[in-house]
Amino acid sequence: MRITVPAALTESHVKYDGEAGRAWSAGLPALAERYLEAWGLRLDGEPRHGVVSLVLPVVRADGTKAALKLQPVTDENATEEPGLRAWAGDGSVLLLDSDPATGTLLLERLEADRSLSSLPDDMEALGILTDLLARLVAHPAPEGMRRLGDIAQAMLDGVDQALKSLPRERDRRWTSWCAAAVAELVHEPGDRLLHWDLHYDNVLAAGREPWLSIDPKPLAGDPGFDLWPALHNRWDAVVATGDVTRGVLRRFDFMTDRLGVDRRRAAGWTLGRVLQNALWDVEDGESRLKEIDLTIAEAVRRRA
């Protein structure tokens, strides 16, 4: 079976890395062939892709179904391999083999077409995600992980410059409030192994367990920093409650109770995620904060 790189994946790499991204994408078939041969794999279906990675369904020599994940090594995904190794399949997809030098991973095969987003009951989905999160953050972060304290301090260092790019008083005020919340917590960042991107599409149905998490961006920190994706995603379900503030707090309170974390600290770190989004948006040339981010900040600040 010939390996074809999806055009959308190439476009994504060109968008973020220009000609270097195009060159990396062009080299994907040869890179895939290298690991198919080295790890004794055969292709078993059509490729899938995200914004960065190409995922090939494969079968190992012993007949085990697996997934070959190919991605360039970046600061964002460099900790994926040690994070998955530390979790050893406890709430996460199982790492079967890896080559840290190229960022290539061999993972257990999950049901790529069935994520938590497919569950119609929003709170049922949230319960599953929260229980997985509890298992993930029960693990201490191994040596070498990025640290939330460093990330938070870098965020604080960028606030003054970002404020100059926000003409609306409301946006400047919320950016400052979020920064103040982070400043209170930056010297107690925590030491748990965080996923950083645990949203509903990053939880897939599996055979070994009903549901498992995928695609982490691991770092060492406070579990409260990991709540944001579940507050932000499936936003239509929050709007459908008729009271978005109450809908956000229902999710937030549910997660903090189920995880057994300090609600005030979790609120502060959630405001930290709003700050992080604001800084990223300004870096991308935006001049105002997203309304959903502001809505969540307004709700969660009640718990801070």
C-alpha positions as semicolon CSV with decimal commas, in nm:
position;residue;x (nm);y (nm);z (nm)
1;M;0,000;0,000;0,000
2;R;0,146;0,335;-0,105
3;I;0,186;0,605;0,160
4;T;0,022;0,929;0,055
5;V;0,059;1,246;0,259
6;P;-0,278;1,427;0,288
7;A;-0,269;1,769;0,123
8;A;-0,424;1,929;0,432
9;L;-0,133;1,810;0,646
10;T;0,120;1,957;0,404
11;E;-0,075;2,285;0,400
12;S;-0,068;2,292;0,780
13;H;0,308;2,248;0,792
14;V;0,361;2,512;0,525
15;K;0,138;2,753;0,718
16;Y;0,344;2,723;1,035
17;D;0,694;2,643;0,904
18;G;0,705;2,760;0,544
19;E;0,935;2,573;0,311
20;A;1,087;2,377;0,600
21;G;0,739;2,242;0,670
22;R;0,689;2,153;0,305
23;A;1,021;1,969;0,302
24;W;0,936;1,774;0,618
25;S;0,600;1,674;0,475
26;A;0,762;1,563;0,149
27;G;0,994;1,336;0,346
28;L;0,712;1,162;0,531
29;P;0,674;0,860;0,299
30;A;1,045;0,775;0,333
31;L;1,030;0,826;0,710
32;A;0,728;0,597;0,735
33;E;0,897;0,328;0,525
34;R;1,198;0,345;0,755
35;Y;0,993;0,255;1,063
36;L;0,768;0,008;0,887
37;E;1,080;-0,190;0,808
38;A;1,267;-0,131;1,135
39;W;0,973;-0,225;1,356
40;G;0,832;-0,503;1,138
41;L;0,504;-0,331;1,056
42;R;0,261;-0,352;0,768
43;L;0,005;-0,093;0,669
44;D;-0,355;-0,167;0,760
45;G;-0,567;0,118;0,632
46;E;-0,578;0,478;0,519
47;P;-0,366;0,742;0,694
48;R;-0,511;0,998;0,932
49;H;-0,369;1,329;1,037
50;G;-0,404;1,619;1,276
51;V;-0,251;1,963;1,250
52;V;0,101;1,824;1,291
53;S;0,115;1,445;1,285
54;L;0,050;1,168;1,034
55;V;-0,097;0,850;1,186
56;L;-0,082;0,521;0,999
57;P;-0,284;0,217;1,108
58;V;-0,042;-0,077;1,112
59;V;-0,014;-0,438;1,224
60;R;0,292;-0,572;1,409
61;A;0,463;-0,898;1,323
62;D;0,272;-1,075;1,603
63;G;-0,063;-0,958;1,462
64;T;-0,118;-0,677;1,715
65;K;-0,296;-0,374;1,571
66;A;-0,113;-0,049;1,633
67;A;-0,079;0,309;1,509
68;L;0,241;0,465;1,378
69;K;0,255;0,836;1,463
70;L;0,498;1,053;1,270
71;Q;0,563;1,412;1,372
72;P;0,850;1,662;1,377
73;V;1,014;1,715;1,714
74;T;0,902;2,047;1,865
75;D;0,895;2,200;2,213
76;E;0,523;2,120;2,222
77;N;0,548;1,745;2,159
78;A;0,899;1,663;2,282
79;T;0,760;1,545;2,618
80;E;0,491;1,320;2,466
81;E;0,714;1,010;2,466
82;P;0,837;1,037;2,829
83;G;0,488;1,131;2,943
84;L;0,329;0,827;2,779
85;R;0,607;0,609;2,917
86;A;0,540;0,737;3,269
87;W;0,165;0,675;3,243
88;A;0,227;0,327;3,098
89;G;-0,129;0,309;2,969
90;D;-0,296;0,422;3,294
91;G;-0,569;0,640;3,146
92;S;-0,369;0,699;2,830
93;V;-0,297;0,526;2,502
94;L;-0,019;0,272;2,551
95;L;0,325;0,344;2,406
96;L;0,461;0,035;2,230
97;D;0,783;0,171;2,081
98;S;0,945;0,505;2,008
99;D;1,236;0,694;1,858
100;P;1,274;1,021;2,051
101;A;1,529;1,149;1,798
102;T;1,259;1,181;1,530
103;G;0,948;1,202;1,749
104;T;0,814;0,878;1,600
105;L;0,578;0,678;1,821
106;L;0,420;0,335;1,792
107;L;0,094;0,334;1,987
108;E;-0,182;0,089;2,064
109;R;-0,466;0,119;1,813
110;L;-0,778;0,296;1,939
111;E;-1,110;0,366;1,765
112;A;-1,022;0,681;1,574
113;D;-1,381;0,738;1,461
114;R;-1,530;0,738;1,812
115;S;-1,436;1,011;2,057
116;L;-1,610;1,146;2,365
117;S;-1,758;1,415;2,143
118;S;-1,986;1,144;2,004
119;L;-2,162;1,091;2,339
120;P;-2,490;1,283;2,341
121;D;-2,499;1,329;2,720
122;D;-2,265;1,617;2,802
123;M;-2,229;1,536;3,172
124;E;-2,167;1,168;3,102
125;A;-1,884;1,270;2,871
126;L;-1,749;1,511;3,131
127;G;-1,754;1,239;3,397
128;I;-1,552;1,004;3,179
129;L;-1,300;1,275;3,093
130;T;-1,265;1,382;3,457
131;D;-1,207;1,026;3,577
132;L;-0,933;0,986;3,316
133;L;-0,780;1,317;3,423
134;A;-0,778;1,200;3,786
135;R;-0,577;0,893;3,683
136;L;-0,334;1,094;3,474
137;V;-0,254;1,356;3,738
138;A;-0,215;1,089;4,006
139;H;0,127;1,029;3,849
140;P;0,420;1,247;3,954
141;A;0,592;1,414;3,664
142;P;0,920;1,244;3,571
143;E;1,247;1,432;3,547
144;G;1,293;1,645;3,239
145;M;0,932;1,757;3,197
146;R;0,854;2,116;3,115
147;R;0,743;2,295;3,430
148;L;0,427;2,496;3,475
149;G;0,617;2,742;3,693
150;D;0,847;2,832;3,404
151;I;0,556;2,859;3,161
152;A;0,360;3,077;3,404
153;Q;0,654;3,310;3,463
154;A;0,706;3,349;3,089
155;M;0,338;3,439;3,059
156;L;0,372;3,706;3,327
157;D;0,680;3,846;3,154
158;G;0,475;3,898;2,837
159;V;0,175;4,074;2,987
160;D;0,291;4,436;2,965
161;Q;0,368;4,406;2,595
162;A;0,038;4,230;2,524
163;L;-0,163;4,502;2,697
164;K;-0,033;4,753;2,444
165;S;-0,195;4,549;2,165
166;L;-0,542;4,538;2,322
167;P;-0,741;4,857;2,251
168;R;-1,054;4,751;2,442
169;E;-1,054;4,837;2,813
170;R;-1,246;4,517;2,888
171;D;-0,974;4,304;2,733
172;R;-0,696;4,489;2,916
173;R;-0,880;4,459;3,245
174;W;-0,934;4,085;3,212
175;T;-0,577;4,027;3,099
176;S;-0,455;4,208;3,409
177;W;-0,692;4,017;3,639
178;C;-0,580;3,684;3,494
179;A;-0,217;3,784;3,532
180;A;-0,277;3,874;3,897
181;A;-0,427;3,527;3,956
182;V;-0,123;3,361;3,800
183;A;0,115;3,581;4,002
184;E;-0,040;3,443;4,321
185;L;0,028;3,084;4,213
186;V;0,347;3,098;4,009
187;H;0,573;2,999;4,301
188;E;0,361;2,691;4,383
189;P;0,317;2,535;4,038
190;G;0,270;2,170;4,142
191;D;0,445;1,851;4,038
192;R;0,178;1,627;3,882
193;L;0,202;1,491;3,529
194;L;-0,044;1,702;3,327
195;H;-0,192;1,627;2,985
196;W;-0,239;1,996;2,891
197;D;-0,485;1,926;2,609
198;L;-0,746;1,686;2,747
199;H;-1,054;1,775;2,545
200;Y;-1,330;1,545;2,422
201;D;-1,174;1,468;2,083
202;N;-0,855;1,362;2,262
203;V;-1,038;1,079;2,435
204;L;-1,107;0,778;2,211
205;A;-1,293;0,452;2,255
206;A;-1,059;0,157;2,304
207;G;-1,046;-0,218;2,340
208;R;-0,829;-0,244;2,651
209;E;-1,056;0,004;2,833
210;P;-1,375;0,180;2,727
211;W;-1,197;0,516;2,683
212;L;-0,836;0,635;2,677
213;S;-0,666;0,972;2,630
214;I;-0,441;1,056;2,336
215;D;-0,214;1,333;2,208
216;P;-0,084;1,478;2,536
217;K;0,153;1,773;2,567
218;P;0,285;1,669;2,909
219;L;0,426;1,904;3,170
220;A;0,477;1,910;3,547
221;G;0,225;2,119;3,732
222;D;-0,099;2,170;3,923
223;P;-0,406;1,968;3,808
224;G;-0,608;2,290;3,807
225;F;-0,423;2,391;3,491
226;D;-0,578;2,094;3,308
227;L;-0,946;2,189;3,348
228;W;-0,969;2,447;3,072
229;P;-1,023;2,224;2,764
230;A;-1,325;2,053;2,921
231;L;-1,478;2,391;3,010
232;H;-1,426;2,530;2,663
233;N;-1,519;2,237;2,438
234;R;-1,874;2,125;2,356
235;W;-1,969;2,488;2,405
236;D;-2,309;2,441;2,243
237;A;-2,407;2,229;2,544
238;V;-2,319;2,518;2,777
239;V;-2,519;2,764;2,569
240;A;-2,813;2,521;2,560
241;T;-2,849;2,547;2,940
242;G;-2,982;2,900;2,891
243;D;-2,737;3,038;3,150
244;V;-2,376;3,017;3,034
245;T;-2,229;3,129;3,366
246;R;-2,419;2,860;3,549
247;G;-2,329;2,609;3,276
248;V;-1,956;2,682;3,307
249;L;-1,965;2,664;3,686
250;R;-2,158;2,337;3,673
251;R;-1,869;2,184;3,479
252;F;-1,603;2,354;3,691
253;D;-1,758;2,250;4,022
254;F;-1,818;1,897;3,899
255;M;-1,455;1,856;3,795
256;T;-1,300;2,011;4,104
257;D;-1,521;1,801;4,333
258;R;-1,448;1,479;4,144
259;L;-1,074;1,550;4,134
260;G;-1,062;1,661;4,496
261;V;-0,859;1,973;4,415
262;D;-0,863;2,311;4,582
263;R;-1,131;2,510;4,401
264;R;-0,968;2,851;4,449
265;R;-0,633;2,733;4,310
266;A;-0,807;2,559;4,021
267;A;-0,990;2,882;3,941
268;G;-0,662;3,072;3,944
269;W;-0,494;2,827;3,708
270;T;-0,798;2,831;3,480
271;L;-0,765;3,208;3,459
272;G;-0,405;3,132;3,372
273;R;-0,526;2,940;3,068
274;V;-0,732;3,245;2,967
275;L;-0,416;3,455;3,000
276;Q;-0,220;3,205;2,793
277;N;-0,484;3,216;2,519
278;A;-0,479;3,596;2,526
279;L;-0,103;3,609;2,483
280;W;-0,117;3,357;2,199
281;D;-0,393;3,556;2,028
282;V;-0,197;3,880;2,053
283;E;0,110;3,703;1,917
284;D;-0,102;3,593;1,620
285;G;-0,203;3,953;1,552
286;E;-0,543;3,959;1,724
287;S;-0,651;4,281;1,895
288;R;-0,929;4,148;2,118
289;L;-0,990;3,844;2,334
290;K;-1,234;3,570;2,235
291;E;-1,582;3,604;2,382
292;I;-1,591;3,242;2,501
293;D;-1,264;3,297;2,690
294;L;-1,404;3,608;2,855
295;T;-1,728;3,430;2,943
296;I;-1,540;3,146;3,112
297;A;-1,313;3,392;3,293
298;E;-1,612;3,585;3,425
299;A;-1,770;3,265;3,554
300;V;-1,461;3,106;3,707
301;R;-1,347;3,427;3,877
302;R;-1,643;3,377;4,112
303;R;-1,458;3,074;4,250
304;A;-1,128;3,260;4,283
